[in-house]
XYZ file of C-alpha atoms in Angstrom:
786
model
C 7.982 93.060 21.463
C 9.982 96.278 21.890
C 11.207 96.121 25.455
C 13.248 99.308 25.007
C 10.062 101.330 24.792
C 9.735 101.018 28.557
C 13.140 102.517 29.249
C 13.274 105.292 31.794
C 13.397 108.880 30.585
C 16.583 110.648 31.620
C 16.556 114.313 32.434
C 19.054 116.015 30.134
C 19.844 118.766 32.621
C 20.263 116.858 35.867
C 21.400 113.532 34.397
C 18.912 111.639 36.569
C 16.117 109.313 35.584
C 12.519 109.433 36.605
C 13.259 107.409 39.714
C 15.823 109.867 40.997
C 18.819 107.543 40.555
C 22.201 109.144 40.108
C 23.169 108.760 36.466
C 25.906 109.796 34.093
C 26.063 110.919 30.507
C 27.121 107.429 29.412
C 23.981 105.657 30.653
C 21.822 104.383 27.812
C 18.458 102.617 27.536
C 17.209 100.979 30.697
C 16.630 97.216 30.560
C 13.116 96.066 31.350
C 14.660 93.438 33.650
C 15.348 96.050 36.344
C 12.205 98.155 36.005
C 11.462 99.768 39.376
C 14.831 98.767 40.872
C 17.448 101.272 42.088
C 20.835 100.387 40.624
C 24.238 101.875 40.115
C 25.538 102.582 36.637
C 27.592 99.373 36.548
C 24.600 97.305 37.659
C 22.494 99.064 35.062
C 24.878 98.056 32.292
C 25.166 94.483 33.579
C 21.401 94.072 33.321
C 21.477 95.567 29.829
C 24.239 93.133 28.819
C 22.230 90.265 30.264
C 19.024 91.136 28.438
C 20.876 91.790 25.174
C 22.468 88.333 25.494
C 19.006 86.830 26.018
C 17.821 88.480 22.812
C 20.772 87.065 20.881
C 20.100 83.587 22.297
C 16.467 83.861 21.212
C 17.644 84.831 17.742
C 20.158 81.992 17.624
C 17.571 79.417 18.728
C 14.808 80.917 16.557
C 12.575 81.557 19.588
C 9.737 84.031 19.421
C 10.259 87.327 21.233
C 6.810 87.184 22.832
C 8.258 84.749 25.400
C 11.022 87.193 26.314
C 11.157 88.024 30.076
C 9.941 91.569 30.617
C 10.306 92.121 34.370
C 12.719 91.261 37.206
C 10.203 88.774 38.636
C 10.205 86.735 35.421
C 13.983 86.496 35.051
C 14.728 83.736 37.664
C 12.192 81.346 36.101
C 13.513 82.104 32.623
C 17.115 81.450 33.639
C 16.249 78.179 35.364
C 14.445 76.803 32.313
C 17.252 77.955 29.984
C 19.983 76.497 32.170
C 22.045 73.804 30.333
C 21.704 71.493 33.325
C 17.935 71.769 33.200
C 18.008 71.150 29.458
C 19.847 67.898 30.189
C 17.386 66.978 32.951
C 14.446 67.660 30.648
C 16.019 65.487 27.945
C 16.677 62.703 30.458
C 13.081 62.760 31.734
C 11.738 62.627 28.164
C 13.977 59.680 27.268
C 12.979 57.830 30.442
C 9.313 58.204 29.518
C 9.941 56.719 26.076
C 12.076 53.868 27.405
C 9.354 52.909 29.879
C 7.565 51.212 26.968
C 10.186 48.451 27.204
C 9.113 47.738 30.800
C 5.336 48.156 30.608
C 2.890 45.468 29.576
C 3.380 44.116 26.942
C 7.013 44.333 27.984
C 10.269 43.023 26.613
C 10.850 40.006 28.933
C 14.362 41.127 29.909
C 13.228 44.610 31.031
C 9.811 43.898 32.552
C 9.089 45.821 35.779
C 6.209 45.578 38.262
C 3.418 48.112 37.856
C 4.331 50.122 40.960
C 7.919 50.540 39.713
C 7.298 51.802 36.190
C 4.287 53.832 37.406
C 6.415 55.626 39.998
C 9.188 56.300 37.481
C 6.634 57.684 35.046
C 5.222 60.080 37.632
C 8.726 61.291 38.557
C 9.586 61.973 34.908
C 6.269 63.743 34.356
C 6.941 65.865 37.447
C 10.230 67.111 35.983
C 8.464 68.067 32.760
C 5.625 69.659 34.737
C 8.074 71.837 36.680
C 9.414 73.197 33.403
C 5.889 74.088 32.249
C 5.196 75.741 35.607
C 8.344 77.869 35.369
C 7.517 78.792 31.766
C 4.050 79.859 32.876
C 5.575 82.137 35.536
C 7.323 84.345 32.977
C 5.138 83.873 29.888
C 1.694 84.051 31.479
C -1.569 82.434 30.421
C -2.365 84.995 27.730
C 0.817 84.174 25.810
C 1.057 80.475 26.577
C -2.437 79.872 25.158
C -1.141 81.118 21.800
C 1.748 78.614 21.768
C 0.228 75.559 20.133
C 3.199 73.324 20.900
C 3.219 74.298 24.573
C -0.550 73.838 24.857
C -0.338 70.390 23.247
C 2.456 69.480 25.635
C 0.456 70.696 28.642
C -2.709 68.799 27.691
C -0.718 65.621 26.997
C 1.059 65.995 30.359
C -2.249 66.326 32.216
C -3.721 63.229 30.538
C -0.615 61.156 31.236
C -0.462 62.189 34.907
C -4.086 61.136 35.372
C -3.462 57.821 33.587
C -0.306 57.124 35.635
C -2.249 57.738 38.868
C -5.015 55.380 37.712
C -2.463 52.678 36.852
C -0.838 52.974 40.286
C -4.194 52.838 42.041
C -5.408 49.819 40.047
C -1.947 48.161 39.990
C -2.601 47.066 36.421
C -2.312 48.618 33.000
C -5.304 49.437 30.838
C -5.807 50.392 27.188
C -3.280 53.260 27.071
C -2.956 54.350 23.469
C -1.979 57.823 24.735
C 1.488 56.409 25.478
C 2.082 56.943 21.778
C 2.169 60.705 22.495
C 5.218 60.514 24.765
C 7.618 61.592 21.980
C 5.964 65.042 22.182
C 8.038 65.723 25.294
C 11.260 64.609 23.600
C 10.646 66.672 20.467
C 9.998 69.761 22.628
C 13.403 69.622 24.345
C 16.142 72.104 23.472
C 18.360 69.360 22.031
C 15.766 68.380 19.392
C 15.489 71.702 17.592
C 16.502 70.090 14.297
C 13.761 67.473 14.706
C 11.174 70.207 15.270
C 12.349 72.031 12.159
C 12.068 68.843 10.090
C 8.555 68.180 11.424
C 7.662 71.776 10.600
C 8.897 71.235 7.051
C 6.747 68.096 6.795
C 3.685 70.042 7.931
C 4.453 72.870 5.511
C 4.828 70.349 2.675
C 1.527 68.612 3.463
C -0.843 70.747 1.312
C 0.663 69.688 -2.059
C 1.114 66.139 -0.776
C -2.538 65.943 0.247
C -3.544 67.298 -3.141
C -1.516 64.627 -4.912
C -2.769 61.914 -2.549
C -6.334 62.946 -3.372
C -5.608 62.541 -7.072
C -3.841 59.236 -6.392
C -6.724 57.856 -4.339
C -9.151 58.879 -7.076
C -7.350 56.649 -9.577
C -7.065 53.832 -7.015
C -10.811 54.007 -6.321
C -11.678 54.237 -10.018
C -9.577 51.226 -10.956
C -10.951 49.360 -7.912
C -14.464 49.875 -9.179
C -13.531 48.749 -12.694
C -11.618 45.741 -11.331
C -14.630 44.676 -9.258
C -16.883 44.586 -12.327
C -14.222 42.923 -14.491
C -12.943 40.224 -12.140
C -15.493 39.604 -9.351
C -17.027 36.737 -11.322
C -13.660 34.975 -11.630
C -14.048 32.348 -8.950
C -10.339 31.599 -8.701
C -9.416 35.295 -8.244
C -10.179 36.146 -4.621
C -8.737 39.651 -4.852
C -11.866 41.268 -6.327
C -14.803 39.409 -4.742
C -16.158 42.555 -3.047
C -15.655 46.275 -3.503
C -13.585 46.423 -0.321
C -11.419 43.511 -1.486
C -10.957 45.258 -4.803
C -9.906 48.550 -3.156
C -7.460 46.797 -0.818
C -5.932 44.848 -3.714
C -5.466 47.982 -5.822
C -4.054 49.893 -2.846
C -1.505 47.136 -2.269
C -0.758 47.099 -6.001
C 0.147 50.781 -5.627
C 3.218 49.520 -3.769
C 3.735 46.677 -6.320
C 4.000 44.241 -3.391
C 1.336 41.845 -4.760
C 2.300 42.021 -8.418
C 1.979 39.857 -10.497
C 0.106 37.587 -8.023
C -3.011 39.772 -8.167
C -3.021 39.613 -11.970
C -2.270 35.956 -12.697
C -5.735 34.340 -12.106
C -7.392 36.781 -14.525
C -4.414 36.710 -16.871
C -4.899 32.939 -17.156
C -8.414 33.532 -18.488
C -7.437 36.205 -21.016
C -4.137 37.802 -21.878
C -5.975 41.080 -22.563
C -6.660 41.508 -18.853
C -2.960 42.321 -18.443
C -3.652 45.760 -19.982
C -5.760 46.694 -16.946
C -2.909 46.077 -14.532
C -0.193 47.510 -16.800
C -2.090 50.773 -17.329
C -2.825 51.033 -13.598
C 0.804 50.593 -12.565
C 2.038 53.039 -15.211
C -0.531 55.631 -14.134
C -0.215 55.502 -10.354
C 3.293 54.176 -9.774
C 5.404 55.640 -12.557
C 3.478 58.843 -13.306
C 1.573 60.059 -10.253
C 4.081 58.914 -7.620
C 6.972 60.564 -9.470
C 4.855 63.642 -10.078
C 4.213 63.835 -6.342
C 7.964 63.681 -5.729
C 8.450 66.561 -8.183
C 5.765 68.651 -6.455
C 7.211 67.929 -3.016
C 10.721 68.774 -4.251
C 9.558 72.145 -5.578
C 7.731 72.868 -2.330
C 10.684 71.748 -0.219
C 13.084 73.972 -2.171
C 10.801 76.973 -1.697
C 10.399 76.210 2.007
C 14.183 75.875 2.414
C 14.697 79.320 0.880
C 11.903 80.821 2.949
C 13.344 79.226 6.089
C 16.680 80.860 5.338
C 14.953 84.219 4.894
C 12.859 83.902 8.067
C 15.871 82.913 10.187
C 17.952 85.776 8.763
C 15.279 88.392 9.492
C 14.538 86.913 12.927
C 18.202 87.119 13.911
C 18.360 90.617 12.506
C 15.435 91.548 14.743
C 17.287 90.062 17.715
C 20.377 92.164 16.952
C 18.205 95.298 16.808
C 16.757 94.609 20.250
C 20.247 93.948 21.610
C 21.699 97.007 19.862
C 19.250 99.362 21.599
C 20.373 98.039 24.964
C 24.094 98.440 24.218
C 24.256 102.010 22.906
C 24.899 104.903 25.282
C 24.007 108.578 25.351
C 27.615 109.386 24.517
C 27.373 107.266 21.348
C 23.623 106.767 20.725
C 24.123 105.057 17.364
C 27.171 102.880 18.027
C 28.146 99.979 20.313
C 31.525 100.588 21.948
C 34.079 97.887 22.678
C 33.391 98.032 26.408
C 29.699 97.223 25.926
C 30.389 94.596 23.270
C 32.737 92.846 25.717
C 30.030 93.042 28.402
C 27.560 91.430 26.029
C 29.938 88.589 25.207
C 30.586 88.008 28.904
C 26.939 86.932 29.224
C 26.269 85.487 25.777
C 29.436 83.428 25.259
C 31.558 83.403 28.422
C 33.886 80.752 26.951
C 35.432 83.318 24.595
C 38.588 84.966 25.888
C 39.336 88.669 25.657
C 41.347 88.317 22.440
C 38.477 86.544 20.681
C 36.048 89.261 21.772
C 38.345 92.050 20.619
C 38.979 90.405 17.224
C 35.239 89.894 16.705
C 34.650 93.558 17.428
C 37.496 94.624 15.154
C 36.245 92.402 12.316
C 32.687 93.723 12.633
C 33.883 97.334 12.625
C 34.576 97.408 8.875
C 34.291 101.197 8.697
C 37.003 101.621 11.332
C 34.975 104.137 13.330
C 35.668 102.551 16.700
C 31.959 101.829 17.287
C 29.610 99.287 15.719
C 26.746 100.815 13.814
C 23.467 98.968 13.676
C 24.330 97.700 10.203
C 27.667 96.339 11.442
C 26.205 94.871 14.627
C 23.640 92.990 12.494
C 26.496 90.719 11.375
C 27.300 89.610 14.922
C 26.055 86.012 14.405
C 28.512 85.601 11.558
C 31.579 86.194 13.756
C 30.537 83.764 16.489
C 31.637 80.836 14.328
C 35.145 82.251 13.696
C 38.120 80.658 15.440
C 41.107 82.988 15.576
C 44.834 82.289 15.347
C 47.783 84.636 14.878
C 49.299 84.467 11.428
C 52.626 83.512 12.964
C 50.912 80.429 14.327
C 50.302 79.348 10.752
C 53.983 78.547 10.446
C 54.833 74.810 10.628
C 53.910 73.426 14.002
C 57.355 71.937 14.440
C 59.210 75.259 14.073
C 61.849 75.586 16.827
C 60.839 72.163 18.153
C 63.131 69.219 19.020
C 61.115 67.186 16.496
C 61.829 69.644 13.696
C 64.303 67.455 11.744
C 61.971 64.432 11.777
C 58.876 66.509 11.077
C 60.598 68.389 8.252
C 61.561 65.065 6.640
C 57.959 63.828 7.050
C 56.672 67.040 5.431
C 59.065 66.585 2.516
C 57.812 63.019 2.047
C 54.128 64.035 2.204
C 54.655 66.911 -0.232
C 56.512 64.679 -2.689
C 54.522 64.791 -5.932
C 54.202 60.991 -6.110
C 53.252 60.463 -2.451
C 49.481 60.320 -3.100
C 50.004 57.963 -6.049
C 52.053 55.701 -3.800
C 49.301 55.674 -1.147
C 46.652 54.771 -3.718
C 48.899 52.036 -5.089
C 49.169 50.522 -1.606
C 45.368 50.666 -1.218
C 44.914 48.919 -4.582
C 47.396 46.232 -3.535
C 45.412 45.811 -0.339
C 42.290 45.236 -2.446
C 44.078 42.684 -4.637
C 45.239 40.902 -1.503
C 41.654 40.794 -0.217
C 40.422 39.228 -3.467
C 43.252 36.681 -3.329
C 42.299 35.721 0.224
C 38.619 35.440 -0.721
C 39.552 32.922 -3.387
C 41.186 30.809 -0.650
C 38.046 30.581 1.507
C 37.339 27.014 2.641
C 34.700 25.302 4.727
C 36.392 26.229 8.002
C 35.017 29.728 8.623
C 37.451 30.530 11.437
C 40.459 29.756 9.264
C 38.960 31.739 6.381
C 38.311 34.757 8.601
C 41.877 34.706 9.911
C 43.268 34.444 6.395
C 41.138 37.395 5.322
C 41.740 39.796 8.204
C 44.566 38.493 10.412
C 47.170 37.026 8.030
C 50.691 38.314 7.338
C 49.544 40.515 4.427
C 46.937 42.140 6.697
C 49.645 43.125 9.180
C 51.850 44.368 6.338
C 49.230 46.719 4.895
C 48.102 47.894 8.325
C 51.720 48.795 9.112
C 51.998 50.763 5.855
C 48.743 52.601 6.558
C 49.890 53.489 10.062
C 53.183 54.793 8.670
C 51.224 56.949 6.199
C 49.071 58.362 9.019
C 52.162 59.049 11.148
C 53.869 60.901 8.272
C 50.815 63.078 7.686
C 50.524 63.860 11.402
C 54.194 64.775 11.666
C 53.954 66.971 8.567
C 50.853 68.971 9.498
C 50.398 68.484 13.237
C 47.662 66.522 14.961
C 45.080 69.328 14.961
C 45.508 70.100 11.254
C 45.540 66.379 10.430
C 42.195 65.826 12.166
C 40.593 68.771 10.351
C 40.408 66.653 7.196
C 37.457 64.283 7.097
C 39.334 61.858 4.862
C 42.243 61.733 7.310
C 39.852 60.966 10.170
C 38.218 58.250 8.067
C 41.565 56.686 7.090
C 42.859 56.657 10.653
C 39.580 55.304 12.040
C 39.251 52.376 9.627
C 42.949 51.546 10.007
C 42.643 51.394 13.796
C 39.424 49.374 13.500
C 41.110 46.911 11.127
C 44.028 46.648 13.551
C 41.624 45.981 16.420
C 39.795 43.400 14.275
C 43.036 41.585 13.455
C 43.944 41.426 17.157
C 40.472 40.212 18.159
C 40.434 37.542 15.442
C 43.799 36.284 16.648
C 42.428 36.009 20.184
C 38.845 34.907 19.368
C 38.679 33.283 15.885
C 34.885 33.035 16.061
C 34.359 36.827 16.185
C 33.403 37.108 12.508
C 31.844 40.568 12.704
C 35.265 42.250 12.554
C 35.905 41.042 8.995
C 34.062 44.154 7.753
C 36.818 46.527 8.903
C 39.642 45.701 6.494
C 37.665 46.296 3.226
C 36.582 49.759 4.437
C 39.998 51.211 3.569
C 39.199 50.674 -0.107
C 36.616 53.472 0.089
C 39.469 55.974 -0.176
C 39.675 55.055 -3.874
C 36.282 56.684 -4.444
C 37.889 60.046 -3.717
C 39.654 59.849 -7.091
C 36.432 60.453 -9.056
C 34.730 63.846 -8.842
C 31.233 62.367 -8.884
C 31.959 60.367 -5.755
C 33.455 63.443 -4.085
C 30.220 65.283 -4.805
C 28.215 62.421 -3.318
C 30.318 62.330 -0.136
C 30.196 66.129 0.110
C 26.414 66.001 -0.143
C 26.309 63.413 2.633
C 28.314 65.754 4.864
C 25.892 68.616 4.166
C 22.960 66.281 4.762
C 24.233 64.783 8.014
C 22.298 67.200 10.312
C 19.137 66.823 8.237
C 19.491 63.039 8.023
C 19.909 62.777 11.786
C 16.718 64.826 12.227
C 14.911 62.685 9.639
C 16.103 59.535 11.423
C 14.724 60.844 14.723
C 11.392 61.626 13.056
C 11.256 58.074 11.673
C 11.987 56.647 15.136
C 9.274 58.829 16.658
C 6.837 57.615 13.996
C 7.841 53.993 14.646
C 7.328 54.504 18.388
C 3.899 56.062 17.795
C 2.667 53.228 15.595
C 4.362 50.557 17.742
C 2.418 51.652 20.844
C -0.848 51.700 18.898
C -0.028 48.325 17.324
C 0.724 46.750 20.712
C -2.520 48.064 22.197
C -4.521 46.747 19.227
C -2.803 43.475 18.302
C -0.601 42.242 21.181
C -3.227 39.712 22.339
C -3.568 37.966 18.953
C -1.678 34.769 18.126
C -0.682 34.266 14.477
C 0.625 30.693 14.581
C -1.429 28.511 12.233
C -3.927 31.320 11.697
C -5.703 32.472 8.535
C -7.118 29.058 7.578
C -8.753 29.038 4.130
C -7.309 32.447 3.231
C -4.759 33.519 0.615
C -2.052 33.877 3.304
C -2.628 30.554 5.098
C 0.647 29.013 3.878
C 2.687 31.855 5.410
C 1.497 31.037 8.945
C 1.586 27.243 8.924
C 3.952 26.284 11.699
C 5.132 22.963 13.064
C 7.950 22.422 15.519
C 8.964 19.322 13.561
C 8.723 20.493 9.979
C 8.243 24.139 9.105
C 9.130 25.903 5.865
C 10.598 29.374 5.659
C 7.090 30.711 4.997
C 5.906 29.352 8.324
C 7.945 31.864 10.301
C 5.743 34.839 9.371
C 4.040 34.531 12.764
C 7.144 36.210 14.230
C 6.057 39.479 12.597
C 3.809 40.644 15.415
C 3.313 43.308 18.086
C 4.064 41.386 21.263
C 6.507 44.053 22.573
C 8.254 47.247 21.489
C 11.246 45.512 19.880
C 9.289 43.080 17.715
C 6.840 45.874 16.852
C 9.728 47.994 15.548
C 11.004 45.118 13.400
C 7.497 44.496 12.070
C 7.023 48.155 11.164
C 10.370 48.209 9.374
C 9.218 45.258 7.268
C 6.064 47.210 6.480
C 8.230 50.196 5.478
C 10.091 48.053 2.951
C 6.594 47.102 1.582
C 7.781 43.715 0.370
C 4.932 41.297 1.179
C 3.503 43.809 3.664
C -0.039 42.843 2.623
C 0.528 39.334 4.056
C 0.766 40.759 7.578
C -2.171 43.096 6.952
C -4.365 40.250 5.697
C -3.374 38.040 8.650
C -4.515 40.591 11.228
C -7.609 41.328 9.139
C -8.397 37.611 9.408
C -7.887 37.298 13.175
C -8.871 40.785 14.403
C -11.339 42.109 11.837
C -11.346 43.805 8.458
C -11.119 47.322 9.888
C -7.576 46.623 11.098
C -6.453 47.195 7.497
C -6.836 50.934 8.166
C -3.907 50.811 10.602
C -1.545 49.331 8.017
C -2.714 51.580 5.180
C -2.306 54.722 7.311
C 1.176 53.616 8.344
C 2.134 53.161 4.695
C 0.858 56.642 3.835
C 2.789 58.170 6.744
C 6.037 56.487 5.734
C 5.487 57.425 2.093
C 5.091 61.101 3.035
C 8.168 61.176 5.277
C 10.376 59.250 2.848
C 9.226 61.411 -0.062
C 10.319 64.514 1.858
C 13.632 62.822 2.717
C 14.221 62.088 -0.978
C 13.309 65.689 -1.826
C 15.796 66.957 0.766
C 18.537 64.748 -0.710
C 17.802 66.071 -4.204
C 17.802 69.665 -2.952
C 21.094 69.219 -1.100
C 22.758 67.600 -4.105
C 21.508 70.329 -6.441
C 22.664 72.968 -3.959
C 26.153 71.472 -3.754
C 26.509 71.134 -7.540
C 25.421 74.739 -8.092
C 27.756 75.898 -5.345
C 30.694 74.049 -6.871
C 29.981 75.494 -10.312
C 29.693 79.066 -9.074
C 32.526 79.082 -6.522
C 36.236 78.776 -7.124
C 38.718 77.502 -4.581
C 39.877 81.063 -3.966
C 36.311 82.268 -3.402
C 35.724 79.482 -0.907
C 38.971 80.282 0.884
C 37.835 83.900 1.248
C 34.431 82.732 2.440
C 35.838 80.486 5.176
C 38.657 82.761 6.358
C 38.824 86.358 7.563
C 41.860 88.561 8.268
C 42.187 91.183 10.998
C 45.216 93.503 11.312
C 45.574 95.236 14.646
C 48.041 96.520 17.237
C 48.209 97.321 20.923
C 47.939 101.046 20.210
C 44.740 100.512 18.206
C 43.256 98.404 20.993
C 43.889 101.248 23.430
C 42.281 103.732 21.052
C 39.198 101.533 20.795
C 38.809 101.611 24.560
C 40.367 98.342 25.763
C 40.731 98.582 29.540
C 40.807 96.468 32.674
C 40.875 92.694 32.264
C 40.406 92.982 28.511
C 43.509 95.172 28.217
C 45.535 92.741 30.342
C 44.544 89.883 28.041
C 45.313 91.805 24.856
C 48.712 92.922 26.161
C 49.811 89.268 26.171
C 49.060 88.888 22.444
C 49.738 92.384 21.047
C 53.325 93.604 21.534
C 53.578 97.427 21.614
C 54.595 99.012 18.327
C 53.944 95.844 16.247
C 51.013 95.188 13.938
C 49.773 91.602 14.278
C 47.636 89.750 11.751
C 45.046 87.240 12.917
C 43.243 84.690 10.731
C 39.668 83.718 11.583
C 38.383 80.372 10.276
C 34.767 79.255 10.188
C 33.440 75.703 9.633
C 32.136 74.728 6.217
C 28.453 74.334 7.046
C 25.391 74.624 4.830
C 24.416 77.865 6.544
C 27.761 79.398 5.577
C 27.437 78.162 1.999
C 23.895 79.516 1.785
C 25.252 82.991 2.451
C 27.277 82.630 -0.731
C 24.512 81.059 -2.832
C 21.732 83.406 -1.688
C 23.855 86.539 -1.739
C 21.629 88.516 -4.098
C 18.450 87.308 -2.391
C 19.831 88.290 1.016
C 20.522 91.825 -0.152
C 16.996 91.990 -1.571
C 15.405 90.661 1.635
C 17.275 93.143 3.793
C 16.552 96.032 1.451
C 12.851 95.195 1.602
C 13.025 95.013 5.386
C 14.719 98.416 5.577
C 12.161 99.870 3.200
C 9.290 98.540 5.282
C 10.787 99.999 8.452
C 11.892 103.254 6.829
C 15.483 102.937 8.087
C 17.822 105.587 6.599
C 21.523 104.969 6.078
C 23.941 106.100 8.788
C 27.073 108.213 8.616
C 30.118 108.219 10.857
C 31.587 111.464 12.253
C 34.191 112.058 14.913
C 33.167 112.874 18.459
C 34.131 116.339 19.635
C 33.540 115.574 23.297
C 36.443 113.261 23.981
C 39.372 112.597 21.638
C 39.827 109.109 23.118
C 36.180 108.087 22.934
C 34.887 106.183 19.904
C 33.512 108.272 17.034
C 29.798 108.870 17.249
C 27.253 107.704 14.683
C 24.638 110.343 13.811
C 21.844 110.409 11.294
C 22.770 112.438 8.201
C 21.382 115.927 7.751
C 21.387 115.807 3.972
C 21.756 113.361 1.145
C 25.214 114.726 0.341
C 26.612 113.201 3.535
C 25.442 109.661 2.793
C 28.003 106.901 2.875
C 27.361 103.359 1.671
C 26.491 100.943 4.459
C 28.434 97.713 4.770
C 26.733 94.726 3.197
C 24.637 92.544 5.459
C 25.644 88.961 5.872
C 23.734 85.887 6.880
């Protein structure tokens, strides 16, 4: 949506707009947020800054522009919904709704609440979510909101749940409420779960090839089921193939290898040749088709990841174009001046100080024209991640400090060429000590635990590790020390081991703390490059893995609610008489084998349901639980367990594909990037002076801030550092593709290159950017960045 198209037309002779407002030459495009309002020039620019900041936020959050506020009446509702406090309230209401499952029937005994209590809480949480939908409707409107599938699904689910909550309060008792399984929709739709939504979107985009492969897989399962029925149904002692449905269930379970070789042995006893049937089936479906599905999903996931990068890049570029049109003036119609860039940052990122804003502007202005062209402004998202420090601040932190002698000695010790070897030697000795203590373990567990984690050698090595951490901190400073992930890990596990030693000395029965001391040995894995690659991949995967974990929890919640509604009333103790799983449910308070405890795998509340579903995810003996509920609740209950297995298989296959893609990405990045290239990628230099800041138009509060950091007559160098995220690394890996994407976008829009010339109106104003009159005046545009 091009909101600039509604800007007021300014009379070039009188300098007034169509509404008769007094205007100046410097006034640019009118924001749609003050259409019909009479404003001064300063108020005009403030509204432009505000709307430009909204566009950049929509680009940053990958929000569609069709929900952009387009009138003054829509702005208050938009700002309320996009307020951080309301985001937190929305998240809290969504979490409360999910946690209510612990208190509702069937409830966890500790958290059970009366019906009026949890019903009232549910209505209050739904009201908070309903207010957000009401405010969104006020600025989006019905015509747009009906096109938003996620918002429509949320609205319909909200309406159903409000009606059900009212019915529960009126009846003062719960009914069959399988719709509670849809509560995670509200959580996934919150601002804080953007990564979860992206992962779910990737799952949905990966479904077509998965469904194709599942169709092929099910064909082989059905074909072998039919053959197995005709081969083995007459074997009286083989109850797995008595009917076609039994045969299909047995072959479906065999797909997971959970019932192998049990399903084969009765027929194998009659003829050894029958083993070929099962061997060929497992090779076909488990080792060929399942791995082929992983390969197909991996290829699809890699393509989706690249396309996601492209879509986000072009979406943010579109956001910068909308913002750019609101920030240019009639004096410089093709360039954003420092004053307007600072106004934008005041609304978009108010936590940045004036120096940060000025250095961002200076870094973006690669051509040195004093104004940001559209090509330069397109890189604005790249500079938001930079953290600036004067080059003089890169001197040792202890310079001219009372601690300088001690810190200098610590730095000399840390930089000693054998220091790292000495540290690793101490870690190895710590490992040898652990093995020695393990060999001394006796029947008294408390004494053994104290020997392992609270003996004199434990205190000795902990002291040495603390000395090492102190030396590194003194040498580099606390902030620089904590920038290293390995340093944070070393300090954390050392402090945890110290805490464990203290707790074991006070409470010898607290055995859980024995895990802390061996963790320090993980530092040894840093010595081998392969392990460094693995740990580096885990760091890159941490955002994706957290999103995948949330998706798994949402899936568990969904199936737990359905499982409780379907199976909570069934008792599994001593069930399944005369079935193949009878022995697993035989229970006696006097004499019960380990098999007899399978009745604990049930759906009596949310906690036990989650444990049961995790056991089903592992697929070891999962058919025992399925057959038990098929025996007590009916054969059609098998559908629930089979569908759950298929869901987990799809999600876990995509997780594996994402791990493979991340590892391949990191290996390719390492092979194509040197240390120097990475240093240049993560750091930027800006050289500037007070005189240059004045020439660029620094004035008012901004000038006062810059004067504190830029001494007159001295050129100061600042270093900008950005975090090492996957998005930053993608800019390096997809460099050629990015140039191609942007070139195609320019070609589709017919955007010509721009040329910088000097303004003749005011020697102190920034140079103006004009379109070239001929091809001879073309200058190369700066390269776009992700």
